[in-house]
């Protein structure tokens, strides 16, 4: 099967989204596809050798950074912005930064306005407009059996639509994978133009896949004329992690991810962990100021190598659902590749919790609880008891790249 995989990011740039993007590539190759990859080139030179490059695939790379972007970066370096907070030692409160002088701030503001005049941004694709323009030169005379476009960014889908309209791309089937919705994204702040654009993209696809059963349900309601082509498919993990139990800190619990209060409520877990007396780690950015204790380490974001070391020593992984909406943090799928116990903290409306639990419960892999300190504390003690009893856990084969992509194919 000839397949073209399209994504508006550089697959060798180390981001959580690219972990998932590469897992689709892995699954396509494992299913015997003849694969071409059309993607963005990381013009800033921040590629990570730890991420795979697929020798079996043929790459088409297009730059995503414009002249204006490069000039803007030089100006930012010359006139730095005032930091809101300076780094503080673990457990200490963050302190206000010294900032730049009033003159520098005024200069920066004037330059910013000038940039918007000289280099106006695309109102719908402000970050991907350059990539869309350059990648539109792609052309292939063969007819692909399947084209898979993967967001984010949504520009991945837009490019396929443009190439088909320009008769530069021919395919029998076009599948869109949306890891998150666009207009109805949890974080909001999108314009009516983006909603119209999303609708146009959905109408053009042969099939549309969402990685959350709840997102699928909501999107069918929001775009009823596209509901018949919408489906759910889990997010594949990139590879099965090789756990080393000898490195685990016995009974330690770890939450790794941002936890801004408008999207996730981590306080009940923090309070339950303190009350339990168990050791734990919380790594991620937030607007909350949680303090480290003798048994709990609280930190902001750290480099990937540091985080990997902390996760390797953590015995129990913690997944926290969002406060509302159908989106599921992708880390639950990647955690499912491990052989560690996973605490699954439910949140959202009662109906949302029931749907999410019903779906993940079938894999008999997770410890579910409500997002209250009492429910979490009780579940922490159950997990600790099962660990002491020598219980073991297996990775979820249903989320492997080969299995997920075989369903898509």
XYZ file of C-alpha atoms in Angstrom:
409
model
C 0.000 0.000 0.000
C 1.373 3.431 -0.967
C 0.891 5.895 1.879
C 1.703 9.590 2.254
C 1.965 10.777 5.862
C 1.651 14.569 6.280
C 2.498 16.515 9.431
C 3.314 20.199 9.880
C 6.070 19.634 12.430
C 9.615 18.296 12.264
C 9.435 14.655 13.408
C 12.949 14.795 14.896
C 12.138 17.696 17.208
C 11.588 16.360 20.706
C 8.007 17.195 21.686
C 5.261 15.082 23.208
C 3.204 15.498 20.011
C 6.061 14.138 17.904
C 6.260 11.045 20.098
C 2.753 10.265 18.885
C 3.450 11.329 15.294
C 6.426 8.986 15.103
C 4.346 6.157 16.524
C 1.992 6.432 13.538
C 5.006 6.278 11.216
C 6.262 3.203 13.060
C 2.844 1.560 12.772
C 2.567 2.270 9.041
C 5.981 0.710 8.409
C 5.243 -2.281 10.652
C 2.121 -2.918 8.588
C 4.204 -3.131 5.420
C 3.300 0.218 3.864
C 5.458 1.932 1.259
C 5.749 5.282 3.018
C 6.438 8.867 2.001
C 6.606 11.546 4.706
C 5.790 15.197 3.980
C 6.746 17.358 6.955
C 8.225 20.621 8.182
C 11.942 21.156 8.465
C 13.168 22.453 11.796
C 14.922 25.563 10.562
C 16.077 26.516 14.071
C 18.368 23.479 14.209
C 16.876 21.923 17.352
C 16.501 18.344 16.160
C 17.036 15.546 18.677
C 19.016 12.457 17.679
C 17.068 10.461 20.288
C 14.023 10.495 18.005
C 14.032 8.032 15.107
C 14.600 8.684 11.434
C 12.995 5.993 9.320
C 15.343 4.650 6.640
C 12.486 2.808 4.947
C 10.583 6.038 4.335
C 11.103 8.755 1.726
C 11.131 12.274 3.230
C 9.932 15.559 1.748
C 10.962 18.458 4.012
C 9.926 22.099 3.657
C 11.077 25.064 5.738
C 8.715 26.670 8.205
C 10.623 29.810 9.219
C 10.246 33.040 7.250
C 12.608 35.994 6.946
C 10.363 37.889 9.336
C 10.624 35.064 11.885
C 14.417 35.157 11.770
C 14.488 38.936 12.102
C 12.021 38.766 14.991
C 14.250 36.290 16.816
C 17.283 38.590 16.480
C 15.295 41.529 17.846
C 14.060 39.491 20.807
C 17.636 38.559 21.600
C 18.754 42.181 21.375
C 15.846 43.513 23.461
C 14.865 40.734 25.915
C 11.482 40.724 27.577
C 11.101 41.244 31.304
C 10.887 37.904 33.146
C 7.751 37.503 35.207
C 9.478 35.231 37.720
C 13.012 34.148 38.414
C 13.743 30.492 39.118
C 13.517 29.509 42.748
C 14.950 26.559 44.620
C 12.700 23.520 44.846
C 9.999 24.198 47.419
C 10.641 27.940 47.641
C 8.197 30.529 46.401
C 8.995 32.098 43.060
C 10.193 35.703 43.260
C 9.487 38.560 40.856
C 12.094 39.177 38.176
C 13.993 42.427 37.882
C 12.705 43.015 34.322
C 13.984 45.410 31.709
C 14.058 49.169 31.947
C 11.019 51.218 30.954
C 12.885 52.450 27.898
C 13.644 48.916 26.682
C 10.035 47.894 27.259
C 8.828 50.843 25.182
C 11.296 50.017 22.406
C 10.174 46.409 22.388
C 6.515 47.445 22.176
C 7.181 49.755 19.217
C 9.174 47.081 17.390
C 6.407 44.543 17.970
C 3.832 46.888 16.411
C 6.151 47.520 13.455
C 6.532 43.789 12.870
C 2.765 43.311 12.714
C 2.584 46.057 10.078
C 5.572 44.868 7.994
C 4.997 41.131 8.443
C 1.240 40.593 8.915
C 0.312 37.155 10.253
C -2.149 34.749 8.704
C -5.287 35.026 10.917
C -5.928 31.262 10.747
C -2.449 29.734 10.373
C -0.111 32.318 11.971
C 2.653 29.846 12.822
C 2.449 27.586 9.779
C 1.851 30.043 6.913
C 5.452 29.805 5.675
C 5.426 26.002 5.714
C 2.102 25.940 3.857
C 3.489 28.250 1.178
C 6.714 26.283 0.667
C 5.226 22.793 0.969
C 2.630 23.663 -1.658
C 5.381 23.085 -4.222
C 5.214 19.326 -3.483
C 4.098 17.242 -6.443
C 3.884 13.501 -7.073
C 2.404 11.900 -10.173
C 1.500 8.606 -8.516
C -1.853 7.959 -6.893
C -1.537 7.137 -3.191
C -3.740 4.415 -1.749
C -3.919 6.429 1.458
C -3.002 9.908 2.662
C -2.836 10.423 6.429
C -2.678 13.998 7.725
C -2.014 14.408 11.433
C -2.653 17.403 13.660
C -1.587 19.277 15.546
C -1.019 21.551 13.717
C -4.229 21.730 11.693
C -2.086 23.063 8.831
C -1.266 19.399 8.095
C -4.853 18.946 6.887
C -4.886 22.304 5.109
C -1.847 21.380 3.020
C -3.461 18.160 1.777
C -6.601 20.092 0.828
C -4.516 22.617 -1.122
C -2.430 19.961 -2.902
C -5.523 18.038 -3.977
C -7.152 21.266 -5.228
C -3.958 22.127 -7.149
C -3.966 18.602 -8.671
C -0.495 18.011 -7.247
C -1.688 15.121 -5.097
C -3.962 12.214 -5.983
C -5.259 9.656 -3.480
C -7.954 7.028 -3.115
C -8.567 7.759 0.572
C -7.733 10.694 2.855
C -7.739 10.146 6.610
C -7.442 13.055 9.051
C -6.218 12.318 12.594
C -7.071 15.024 15.122
C -5.264 14.491 18.419
C -7.221 17.512 19.690
C -10.160 19.405 18.209
C -9.513 22.935 16.996
C -12.279 25.461 17.663
C -13.650 23.529 20.646
C -10.211 22.893 22.130
C -10.071 22.854 25.930
C -8.012 26.047 26.051
C -10.434 28.050 23.881
C -9.566 31.432 22.426
C -10.240 30.527 18.781
C -12.007 32.706 16.228
C -15.103 32.052 14.145
C -12.812 31.944 11.092
C -10.981 28.984 12.614
C -14.289 27.222 13.233
C -15.247 27.713 9.584
C -11.827 26.495 8.477
C -12.084 23.392 10.665
C -15.508 22.634 9.210
C -14.180 22.946 5.638
C -11.311 20.557 6.423
C -13.613 17.984 8.010
C -15.970 18.030 5.022
C -13.086 17.341 2.624
C -11.759 14.184 4.332
C -12.766 10.603 3.600
C -12.585 9.743 7.310
C -11.817 11.686 10.494
C -10.332 10.094 13.619
C -10.200 11.424 17.203
C -8.107 9.873 19.972
C -10.721 10.429 22.705
C -14.169 8.794 22.637
C -15.532 11.893 24.373
C -14.034 14.271 21.811
C -15.602 12.114 19.102
C -19.012 12.420 20.752
C -18.734 16.205 21.095
C -17.406 16.770 17.573
C -20.285 14.771 16.098
C -22.642 17.095 17.934
C -20.813 20.267 16.861
C -20.425 19.247 13.182
C -23.446 17.002 12.506
C -23.033 16.991 8.711
C -19.603 15.346 9.185
C -20.634 12.927 11.956
C -20.977 9.944 9.593
C -17.244 10.007 8.760
C -15.990 10.556 12.332
C -14.457 7.665 14.283
C -12.388 6.998 17.390
C -8.915 5.486 17.436
C -6.593 5.344 20.477
C -3.262 7.158 20.450
C -0.420 4.678 19.870
C 2.710 4.740 22.004
C 6.048 4.924 20.223
C 7.603 1.820 21.749
C 7.206 -0.541 24.694
C 9.297 0.842 27.533
C 11.817 -1.513 29.104
C 11.267 -0.997 32.812
C 13.989 -1.717 35.343
C 12.286 -2.545 38.658
C 15.667 -2.423 40.397
C 15.781 1.336 39.750
C 12.335 2.066 41.212
C 11.986 3.900 44.491
C 9.598 1.632 46.362
C 6.044 2.963 46.513
C 6.925 6.297 44.860
C 4.222 8.157 42.896
C 4.927 10.543 40.036
C 2.858 13.153 38.197
C 4.628 14.555 35.132
C 2.915 17.308 33.166
C 1.604 20.855 33.444
C -1.270 21.500 35.842
C -2.621 24.999 35.344
C -5.708 25.450 37.502
C -8.008 26.325 34.585
C -7.451 22.900 33.011
C -6.534 20.398 35.751
C -6.951 20.249 39.509
C -3.873 18.609 41.033
C -4.465 19.827 44.596
C -6.431 16.734 45.747
C -3.575 14.449 44.640
C -0.999 16.673 46.355
C -3.002 16.681 49.601
C -3.602 12.903 49.450
C 0.085 12.205 48.803
C 1.069 14.358 51.785
C -1.450 12.601 54.012
C -0.295 9.147 52.874
C 3.332 9.676 53.843
C 4.429 8.031 50.577
C 7.192 9.538 48.485
C 6.396 11.286 45.226
C 7.381 13.694 42.485
C 5.440 16.452 40.729
C 7.126 17.931 37.650
C 5.411 20.510 35.442
C 4.539 24.166 35.010
C 1.583 25.650 36.857
C 0.055 28.832 38.227
C -0.036 27.123 41.636
C 2.824 27.308 44.105
C 2.973 23.854 45.675
C 5.775 23.388 48.173
C 8.140 20.440 48.327
C 8.126 18.393 51.532
C 10.485 15.837 53.033
C 8.863 13.130 50.902
C 7.509 15.075 47.890
C 9.614 16.840 45.266
C 7.843 19.638 43.379
C 9.532 21.127 40.327
C 8.724 23.078 37.204
C 9.573 21.753 33.769
C 13.003 20.181 33.390
C 15.022 18.902 30.442
C 13.943 15.590 28.945
C 17.024 13.722 30.158
C 16.397 14.848 33.747
C 12.715 13.938 33.505
C 13.529 10.519 32.022
C 15.769 9.775 35.000
C 13.051 10.776 37.496
C 10.407 8.732 35.675
C 12.690 5.691 35.531
C 12.911 5.728 39.339
C 9.172 6.269 39.843
C 7.193 3.131 40.644
C 3.630 4.407 40.125
C 2.636 6.774 37.296
C -0.198 9.263 37.835
C -2.657 10.330 35.131
C -5.004 13.263 35.828
C -8.014 13.997 33.613
C -8.991 17.514 32.567
C -11.598 19.514 34.442
C -13.944 19.521 31.457
C -14.253 18.643 27.795
C -13.517 15.421 25.990
C -9.770 15.680 25.490
C -7.568 13.071 27.155
C -3.948 13.918 28.024
C -1.854 11.761 25.689
C 0.467 10.576 28.438
C -2.053 7.896 29.476
C -1.390 6.047 26.217
C 2.381 6.332 26.603
C 2.195 5.234 30.257
C 0.296 2.181 29.015
C 3.499 1.000 27.318
C 5.119 0.498 30.721
C 4.774 -2.303 33.243
C 4.171 0.096 36.132
C 0.908 0.546 38.045
C -1.038 3.599 36.831
C -3.249 5.798 39.015
C -6.083 7.144 36.808
C -7.720 10.193 38.444
C -11.119 10.918 36.871
C -12.526 14.437 36.554
C -15.150 16.343 34.580
C -18.898 15.830 34.634
C -20.369 12.571 35.873
C -21.248 11.577 32.306
C -17.712 12.356 31.075
C -16.175 10.302 33.878
C -18.465 7.351 33.120
C -17.563 7.341 29.407
C -13.815 7.662 30.018
C -13.819 4.966 32.702
C -15.962 2.627 30.597
C -13.505 2.845 27.722
C -10.253 2.386 29.673
C -11.703 -0.124 32.140
C -11.821 -2.802 29.434
C -8.015 -3.075 29.490
C -7.917 -4.065 33.188
C -4.803 -1.967 33.643
C -5.611 1.119 35.722
C -6.554 2.151 39.265
C -9.505 4.542 38.941
C -10.572 7.099 41.532
C -12.475 10.369 41.831
C -10.535 13.612 42.023
C -10.977 14.068 45.757
C -8.294 13.750 48.411
C -10.286 10.976 50.142
C -10.769 8.852 47.031
C -7.159 9.318 45.914
C -5.735 8.477 49.348
C -7.781 5.268 49.502
C -6.533 4.263 46.036
C -2.904 5.070 46.884
C -3.157 2.639 49.776
C -4.701 -0.056 47.538
C -1.859 0.323 45.028
C 0.764 0.186 47.774
C -0.867 -2.977 49.127
C -0.861 -4.625 45.681
C 2.807 -3.738 45.220
C 3.650 -5.322 48.570
C 1.716 -8.434 47.537
C 3.888 -8.796 44.433
C 1.236 -7.985 41.825
C 2.536 -7.380 38.279
C 1.243 -5.260 35.394
C 1.612 -5.617 31.616
C 1.764 -3.097 28.792
C -1.449 -2.586 26.800
C -0.902 -4.343 23.478
C -4.024 -2.691 22.044
C -2.199 0.670 22.013
C 0.865 -0.572 20.118
C 1.655 1.246 16.838
C 1.149 -1.872 14.718
C -2.248 -2.636 16.254
C -3.575 0.948 16.071
C -2.488 1.510 12.487
C -3.856 -1.873 11.401
C -7.290 -0.638 12.565
C -6.837 2.580 10.596
C -5.773 0.691 7.469
